[in-house]
XYZ file of C-alpha atoms in Angstrom:
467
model
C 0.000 0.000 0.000
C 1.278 3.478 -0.768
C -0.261 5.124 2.057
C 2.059 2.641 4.505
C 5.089 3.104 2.590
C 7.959 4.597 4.607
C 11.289 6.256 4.082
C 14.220 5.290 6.182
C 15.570 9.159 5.741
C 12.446 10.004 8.150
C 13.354 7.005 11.223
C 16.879 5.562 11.220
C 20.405 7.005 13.003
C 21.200 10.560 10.542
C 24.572 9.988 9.943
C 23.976 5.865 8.386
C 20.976 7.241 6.425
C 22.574 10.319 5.048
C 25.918 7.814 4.155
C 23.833 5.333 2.981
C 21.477 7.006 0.845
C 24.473 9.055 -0.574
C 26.586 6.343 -2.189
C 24.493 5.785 -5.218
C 23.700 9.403 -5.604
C 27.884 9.622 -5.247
C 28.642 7.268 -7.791
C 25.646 8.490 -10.375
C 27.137 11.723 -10.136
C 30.553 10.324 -10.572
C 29.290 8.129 -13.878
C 27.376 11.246 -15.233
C 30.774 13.343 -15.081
C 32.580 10.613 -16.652
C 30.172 11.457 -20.065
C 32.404 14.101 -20.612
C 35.577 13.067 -19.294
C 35.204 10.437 -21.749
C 34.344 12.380 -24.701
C 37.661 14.570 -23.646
C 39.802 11.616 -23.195
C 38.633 10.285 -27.102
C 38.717 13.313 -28.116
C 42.636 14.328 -27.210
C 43.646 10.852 -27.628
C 42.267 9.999 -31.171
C 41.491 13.014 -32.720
C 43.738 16.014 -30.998
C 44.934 18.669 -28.839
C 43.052 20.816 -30.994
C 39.502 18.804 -30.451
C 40.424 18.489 -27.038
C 40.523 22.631 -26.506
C 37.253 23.013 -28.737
C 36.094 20.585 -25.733
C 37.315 22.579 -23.380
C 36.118 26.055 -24.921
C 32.639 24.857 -25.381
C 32.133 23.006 -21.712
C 31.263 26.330 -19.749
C 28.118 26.937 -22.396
C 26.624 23.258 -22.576
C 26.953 23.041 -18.368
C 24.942 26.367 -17.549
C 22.154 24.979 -19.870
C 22.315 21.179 -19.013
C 22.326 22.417 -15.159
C 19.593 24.083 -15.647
C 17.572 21.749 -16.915
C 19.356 19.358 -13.800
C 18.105 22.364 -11.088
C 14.585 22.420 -12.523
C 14.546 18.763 -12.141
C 16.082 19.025 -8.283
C 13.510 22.088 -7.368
C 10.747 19.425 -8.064
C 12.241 16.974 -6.275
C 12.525 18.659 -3.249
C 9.267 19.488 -2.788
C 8.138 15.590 -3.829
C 10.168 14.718 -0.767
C 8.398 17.228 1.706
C 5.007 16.064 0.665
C 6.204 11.949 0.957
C 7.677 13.119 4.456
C 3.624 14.604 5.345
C 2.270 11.458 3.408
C 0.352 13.675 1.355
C 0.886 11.517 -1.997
C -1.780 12.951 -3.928
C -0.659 16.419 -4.116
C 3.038 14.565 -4.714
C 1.365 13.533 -7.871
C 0.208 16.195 -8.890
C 3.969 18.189 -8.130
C 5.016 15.271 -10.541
C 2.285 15.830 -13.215
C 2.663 19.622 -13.010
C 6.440 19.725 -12.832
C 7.067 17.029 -15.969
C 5.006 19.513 -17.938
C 6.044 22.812 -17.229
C 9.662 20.955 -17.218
C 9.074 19.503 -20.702
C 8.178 22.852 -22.706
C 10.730 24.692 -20.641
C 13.971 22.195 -22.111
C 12.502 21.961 -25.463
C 12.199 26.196 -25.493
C 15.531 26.435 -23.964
C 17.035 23.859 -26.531
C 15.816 25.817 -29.538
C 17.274 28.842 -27.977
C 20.441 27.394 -27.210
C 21.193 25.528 -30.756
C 20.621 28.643 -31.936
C 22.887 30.746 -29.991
C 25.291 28.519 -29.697
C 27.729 29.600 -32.065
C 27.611 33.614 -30.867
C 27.672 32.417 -27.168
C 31.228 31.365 -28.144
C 32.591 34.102 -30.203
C 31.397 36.144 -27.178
C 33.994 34.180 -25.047
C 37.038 34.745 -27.602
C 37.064 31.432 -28.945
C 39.712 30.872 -31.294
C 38.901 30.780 -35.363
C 40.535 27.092 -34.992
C 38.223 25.624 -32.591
C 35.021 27.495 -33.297
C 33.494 24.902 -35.926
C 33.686 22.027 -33.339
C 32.975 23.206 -30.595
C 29.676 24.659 -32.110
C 28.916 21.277 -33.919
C 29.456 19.304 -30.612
C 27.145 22.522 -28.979
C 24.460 22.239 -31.564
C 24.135 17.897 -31.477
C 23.908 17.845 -27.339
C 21.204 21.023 -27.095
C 19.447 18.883 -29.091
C 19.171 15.936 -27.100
C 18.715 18.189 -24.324
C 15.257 16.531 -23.906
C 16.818 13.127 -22.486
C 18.988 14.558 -19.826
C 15.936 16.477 -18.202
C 13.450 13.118 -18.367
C 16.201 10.921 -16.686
C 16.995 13.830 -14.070
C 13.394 14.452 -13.386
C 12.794 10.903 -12.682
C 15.734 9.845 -11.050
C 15.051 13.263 -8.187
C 11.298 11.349 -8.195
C 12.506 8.759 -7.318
C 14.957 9.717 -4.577
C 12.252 11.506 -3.266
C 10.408 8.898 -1.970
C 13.844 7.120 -0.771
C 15.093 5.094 -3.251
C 18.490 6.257 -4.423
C 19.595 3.120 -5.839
C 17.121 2.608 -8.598
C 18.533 5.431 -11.516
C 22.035 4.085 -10.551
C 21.731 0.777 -12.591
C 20.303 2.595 -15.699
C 23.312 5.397 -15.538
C 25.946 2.440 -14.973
C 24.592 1.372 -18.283
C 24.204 4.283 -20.693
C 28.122 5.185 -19.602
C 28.595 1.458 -20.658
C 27.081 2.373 -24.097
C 28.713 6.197 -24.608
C 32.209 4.696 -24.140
C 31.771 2.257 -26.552
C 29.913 4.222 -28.925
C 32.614 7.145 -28.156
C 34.896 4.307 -29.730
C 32.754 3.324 -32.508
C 31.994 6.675 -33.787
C 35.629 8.326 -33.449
C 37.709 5.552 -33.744
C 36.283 3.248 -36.009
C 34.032 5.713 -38.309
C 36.474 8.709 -37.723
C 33.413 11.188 -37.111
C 35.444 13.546 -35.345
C 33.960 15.618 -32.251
C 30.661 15.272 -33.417
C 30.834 11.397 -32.852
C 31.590 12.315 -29.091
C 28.451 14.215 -29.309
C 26.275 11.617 -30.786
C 27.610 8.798 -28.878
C 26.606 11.534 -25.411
C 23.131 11.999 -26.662
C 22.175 8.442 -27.384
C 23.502 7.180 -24.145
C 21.395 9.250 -22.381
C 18.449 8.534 -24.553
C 18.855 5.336 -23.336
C 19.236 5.669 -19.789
C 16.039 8.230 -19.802
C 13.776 5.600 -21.525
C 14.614 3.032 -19.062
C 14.435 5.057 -15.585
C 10.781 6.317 -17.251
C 9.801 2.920 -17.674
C 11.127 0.929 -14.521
C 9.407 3.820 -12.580
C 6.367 3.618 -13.627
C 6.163 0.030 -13.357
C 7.733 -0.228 -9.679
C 6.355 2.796 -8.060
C 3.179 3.323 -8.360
C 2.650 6.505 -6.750
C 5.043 8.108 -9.522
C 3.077 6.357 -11.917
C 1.484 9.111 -14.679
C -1.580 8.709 -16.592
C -2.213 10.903 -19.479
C -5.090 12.636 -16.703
C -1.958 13.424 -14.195
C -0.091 15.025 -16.904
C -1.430 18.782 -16.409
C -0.539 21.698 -15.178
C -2.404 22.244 -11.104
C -2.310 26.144 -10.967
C -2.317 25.766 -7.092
C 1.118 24.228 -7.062
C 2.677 26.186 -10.380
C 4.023 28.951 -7.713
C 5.686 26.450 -5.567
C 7.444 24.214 -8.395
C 8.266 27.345 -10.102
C 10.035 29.007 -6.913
C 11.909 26.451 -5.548
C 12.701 25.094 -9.015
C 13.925 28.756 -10.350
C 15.887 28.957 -7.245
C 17.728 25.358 -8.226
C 18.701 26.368 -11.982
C 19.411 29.826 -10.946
C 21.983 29.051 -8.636
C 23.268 26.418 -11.267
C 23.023 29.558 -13.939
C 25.329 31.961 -11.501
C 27.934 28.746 -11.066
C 28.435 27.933 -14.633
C 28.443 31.964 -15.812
C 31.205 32.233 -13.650
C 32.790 29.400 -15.294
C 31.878 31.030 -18.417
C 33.327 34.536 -17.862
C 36.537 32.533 -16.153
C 36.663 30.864 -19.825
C 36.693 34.131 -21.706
C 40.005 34.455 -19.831
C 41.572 31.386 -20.241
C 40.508 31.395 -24.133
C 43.500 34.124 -24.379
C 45.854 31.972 -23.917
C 47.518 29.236 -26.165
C 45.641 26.640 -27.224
C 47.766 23.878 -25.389
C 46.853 26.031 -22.333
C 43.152 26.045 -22.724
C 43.462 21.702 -23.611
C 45.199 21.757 -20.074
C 42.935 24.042 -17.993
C 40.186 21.896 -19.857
C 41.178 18.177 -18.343
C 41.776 19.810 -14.922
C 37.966 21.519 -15.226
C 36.822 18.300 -15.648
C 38.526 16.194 -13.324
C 37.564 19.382 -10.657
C 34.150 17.521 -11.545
C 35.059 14.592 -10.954
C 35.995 15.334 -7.359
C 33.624 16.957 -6.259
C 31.150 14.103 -7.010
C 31.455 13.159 -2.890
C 30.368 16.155 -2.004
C 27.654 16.984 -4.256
C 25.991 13.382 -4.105
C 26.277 13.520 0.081
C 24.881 17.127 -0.163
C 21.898 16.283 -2.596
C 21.022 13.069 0.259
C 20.894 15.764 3.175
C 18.703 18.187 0.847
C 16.180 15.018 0.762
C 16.969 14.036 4.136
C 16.165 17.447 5.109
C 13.316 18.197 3.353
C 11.371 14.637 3.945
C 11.929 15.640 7.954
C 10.812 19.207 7.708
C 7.757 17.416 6.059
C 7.556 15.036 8.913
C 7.909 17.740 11.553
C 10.795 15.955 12.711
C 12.688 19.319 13.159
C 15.401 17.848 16.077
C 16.359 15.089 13.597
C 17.400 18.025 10.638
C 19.765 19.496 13.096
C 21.220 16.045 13.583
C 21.779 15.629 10.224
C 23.351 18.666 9.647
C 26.078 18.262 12.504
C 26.402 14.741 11.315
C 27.736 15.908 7.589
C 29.956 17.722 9.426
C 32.094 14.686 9.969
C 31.791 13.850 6.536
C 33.115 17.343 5.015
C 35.570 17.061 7.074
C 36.693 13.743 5.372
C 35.806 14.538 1.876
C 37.325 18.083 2.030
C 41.022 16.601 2.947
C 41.169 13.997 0.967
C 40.102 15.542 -2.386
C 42.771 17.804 -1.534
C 45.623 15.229 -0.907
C 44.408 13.674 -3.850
C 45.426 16.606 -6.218
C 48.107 17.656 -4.948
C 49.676 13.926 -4.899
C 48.009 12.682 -8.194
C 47.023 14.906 -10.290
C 49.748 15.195 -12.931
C 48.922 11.270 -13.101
C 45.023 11.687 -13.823
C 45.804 15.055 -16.355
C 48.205 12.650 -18.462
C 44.907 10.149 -19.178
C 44.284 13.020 -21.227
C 46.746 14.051 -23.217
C 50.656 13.615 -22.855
C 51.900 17.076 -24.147
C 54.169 18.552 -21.222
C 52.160 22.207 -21.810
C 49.110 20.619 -21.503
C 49.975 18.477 -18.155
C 51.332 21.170 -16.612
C 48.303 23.844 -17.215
C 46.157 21.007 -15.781
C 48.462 20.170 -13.591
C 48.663 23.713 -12.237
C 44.802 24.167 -12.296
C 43.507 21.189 -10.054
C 46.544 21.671 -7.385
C 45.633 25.453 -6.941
C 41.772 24.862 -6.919
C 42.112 22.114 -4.644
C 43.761 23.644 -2.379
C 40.419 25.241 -1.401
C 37.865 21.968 -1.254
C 37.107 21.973 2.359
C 35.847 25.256 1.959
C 33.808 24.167 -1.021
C 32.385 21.493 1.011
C 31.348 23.845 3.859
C 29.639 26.424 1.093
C 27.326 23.270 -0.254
C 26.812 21.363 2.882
C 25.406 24.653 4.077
C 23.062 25.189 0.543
C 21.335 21.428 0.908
C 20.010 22.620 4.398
C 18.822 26.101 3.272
C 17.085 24.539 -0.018
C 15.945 21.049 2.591
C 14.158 23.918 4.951
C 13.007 26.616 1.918
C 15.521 28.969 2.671
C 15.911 29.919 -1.246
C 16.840 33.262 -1.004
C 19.914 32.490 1.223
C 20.786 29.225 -1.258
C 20.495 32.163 -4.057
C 22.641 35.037 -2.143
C 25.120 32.608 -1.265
C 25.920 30.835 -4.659
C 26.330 34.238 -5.622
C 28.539 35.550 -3.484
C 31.413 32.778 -4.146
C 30.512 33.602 -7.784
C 30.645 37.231 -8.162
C 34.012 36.603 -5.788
C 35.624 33.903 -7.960
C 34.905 36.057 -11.466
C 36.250 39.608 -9.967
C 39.418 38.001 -8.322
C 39.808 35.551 -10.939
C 39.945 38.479 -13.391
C 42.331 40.738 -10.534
C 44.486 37.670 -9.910
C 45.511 37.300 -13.499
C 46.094 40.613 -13.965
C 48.733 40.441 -10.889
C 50.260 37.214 -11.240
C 49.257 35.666 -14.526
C 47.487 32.157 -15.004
C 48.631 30.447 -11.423
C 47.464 33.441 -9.688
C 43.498 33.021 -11.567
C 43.949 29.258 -10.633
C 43.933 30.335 -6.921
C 41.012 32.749 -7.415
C 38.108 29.887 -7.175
C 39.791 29.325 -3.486
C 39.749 32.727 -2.159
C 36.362 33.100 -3.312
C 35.767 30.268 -1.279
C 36.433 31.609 1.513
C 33.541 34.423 1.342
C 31.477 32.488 0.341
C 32.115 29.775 3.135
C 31.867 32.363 6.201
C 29.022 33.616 4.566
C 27.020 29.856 4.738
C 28.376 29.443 8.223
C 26.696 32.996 9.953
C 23.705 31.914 7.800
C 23.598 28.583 9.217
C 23.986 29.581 12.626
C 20.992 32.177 12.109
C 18.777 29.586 10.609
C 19.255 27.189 13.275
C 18.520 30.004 15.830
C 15.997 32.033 14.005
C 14.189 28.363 12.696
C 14.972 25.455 13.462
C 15.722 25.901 17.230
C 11.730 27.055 17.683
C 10.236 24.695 15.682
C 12.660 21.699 17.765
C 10.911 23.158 21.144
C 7.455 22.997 19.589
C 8.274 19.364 18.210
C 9.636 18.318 22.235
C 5.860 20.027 23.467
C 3.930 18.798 21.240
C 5.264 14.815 21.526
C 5.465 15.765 25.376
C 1.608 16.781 25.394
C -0.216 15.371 22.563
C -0.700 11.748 22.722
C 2.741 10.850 21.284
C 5.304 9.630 23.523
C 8.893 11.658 22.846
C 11.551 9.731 21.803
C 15.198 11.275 20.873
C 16.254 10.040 17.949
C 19.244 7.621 17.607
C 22.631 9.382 18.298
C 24.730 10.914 15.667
């Protein structure tokens, strides 16, 4: 029965369910990065330096529009989970019907736009004569597929919203399967340059979308949509379209600083921007821990506030302490020990190595506070503190594009590689006094009124299981 179905996010010890839940959403994240890491490693292997760069140059431009189809997708998801922590499944539904709609015209409007802009968007960021036809082809075949990467997003946040995290994992394991192989096949084999990367991208994740739609709807039958459910509730419209604005927003001000950040590095030699373009992506790569653990504690978060469990939130969030702690030092040690090793699996020019080299040392220097700035954003979007989530993505943005620029200036391309970690910094204290307000101004009350209410309505109290 759906009505007794139950999420272990809402009754077991924070710190296992956060960990738990996490992993899969770790290692989908991890598998959806390696898309493009493998496209970059084809691409400087078998075709060139050069296709590698075009890569590189036209990265910044397909992110901020694949992210925000990704935070449109997360926005609904987070409100799915609040109304499966109240049980309230048939407004959940309708979030689902209403959301998969307005979601749908938005990426196919946004997909036009972009295929169409495409080639302007990078002549705007000085994108050399060279590398402007391929990186524009590649642009123009993934926009178009754009479609695919929302419907497997949108389901696989569904999904986790109602607990399982595991599910979407098996059908991303699989479509990475297929784009490395077909990565080979196309450039390799048929010799179809970048646009075989491209190709081989979009069908994978055709794929993968067509079988996390159906398994869904056969397994879950509360995310199960009949041509009825798929309309547009005007009650709920406001809600999906605040929290899920707020989501690609602060995606949008992360991958426009990336974007104005490329401008830069597009001045400089073409082995340079190959280089800066493997350590970009491996950056990616390693912050996978971080970004699948924080996107577990936004649904842990959010299914509690639902629940009006308000004692176990706080628990999570000194919980995932521990583990930014953990993930924040190691990702460090792990570039500066390795990451001349991991740069070479893209290309094995010396310039190249040692502009990626240079990149992922300097930037990693700063993860820990990275990990502090989005540990803080999964509470604030978990409890519906957008505006904060907002203000505080862009902060560390607006930070990491001015000193990025003023670093440069002062000490050339090392000194804008060290510009994402000062930014960092602001942008970490920032999350921290916010954090300590919330839990004040918030979620301290509501706590008390959870500790009377079990105390003096019928409920016996029970603390939840230690951290």
């Amino acid at each position: 029965m759906e009505a007794q179905m139950k999420s272990p996010l809402l009754t077991k010890s924070p710190f296992k369910t956060i960990l738990s839940f996490s992993v899969p959403l770790i290692i989908g994240d991890f598998c959806q990065q390696l898309y493009n890491a493998i496209d970059s490693i084809i691409a400087g292997r078998f075709i060139g330096t050069s296709a590698l760069a075009s890569l590189g140059s036209a990265g910044p431009i397909m992110n901020i529009v694949i992210f925000l189809l990704i935070g449109f997708a997360m926005g609904s998801g987070v409100i799915m989970s609040r109304h499966f922590g109240e049980k309230d499944y048939v407004t959940l539904k309708k979030v689902m019907g209403s959301a998969l709609v307005i979601g749908g015209i938005f990426t196919i409007v946004l997909s036009a736009l972009s295929i169409g802009l495409s080639r302007p968007f990078l002549k705007l960021l000085n994108t050399k004569d060279s590398l402007l036809n391929d990186a524009d082809n590649y642009l123009k075949i993934v926009f178009a597929g754009a479609i695919f990467t929302y419907l497997y997003n949108f389901y696989c946040f569904a999904v986790r919203a109602i607990g399982d995290s595991y599910t979407p994992l098996i059908f991303l394991f699989v479509s990475v399967i297929i784009n490395g192989i077909l990565d080979v096949l196309f450039v390799v084999a048929f010799k179809w340059g970048i646009e075989g990367t491209a190709l081989a991208t979009v069908l994978a994740q055709m794929l993968s979308s067509a079988l996390c739609i159906i398994y869904t709807g056969k397994k879950f039958a509360m995310l199960r949509l009949k041509r009825k459910d798929l309309k547009v509730d005007g009650k709920i419209v406001w809600e999906i379209t605040s929290y899920s604005l707020s989501m690609s927003i602060q995606q949008v001000f992360v991958y426009v600083g990336r974007i104005a950040i490329q401008g830069l590095v597009n001045t400089y030699p073409e082995k340079v921007v190959a280089g800066v373009n493997s350590g970009t992506r491996l950056d990616a790569l390693l912050q996978t821990p971080m970004r699948g653990y924080t996107n577990a504690l936004t649904t842990y978060t959010a299914q509690n506030m639902g629940a009006k469990k308000y004692s176990r939130v706080t628990k999570g969030y000194k919980a995932s302490l521990i583990v930014v702690a953990v993930v924040g030092v190691l990702s460090t040690l792990i570039t500066v020990f390795f990451a001349e090793y991991m740069v070479r699996l893209f290309d094995s020019d010396a310039e190249v190595i040692a502009a990626g080299k240079g990149y992922l040392v300097d930037i990693g220097c700063g993860y820990l506070l990275m990990c502090i700035i989005v540990q803080s954003q999964a509470v604030f979007k978990g409890i519906g503190m957008l505006k904060t989530f907002v203000v505080s993505t862009f902060i560390s943005i607006v930070f990491r594009i001015g000193l990025s620029y003023l670093f440069e200036h002062f000490w050339g391309l090392d000194g804008m590689f060290w510009a994402p970690t000062a930014s960092w910094i602001v942008g970490s204290t920032y999350c921290l006094t916010a954090m300590l307000i919330a839990y004040k101004k918030i979620l301290k009350p509501l706590e008390n009124a959870e500790f009377v209410m079990n105390s003096s309505g019928g409920e016996e109290y029970k603390e939840s299981d230690d951290i």
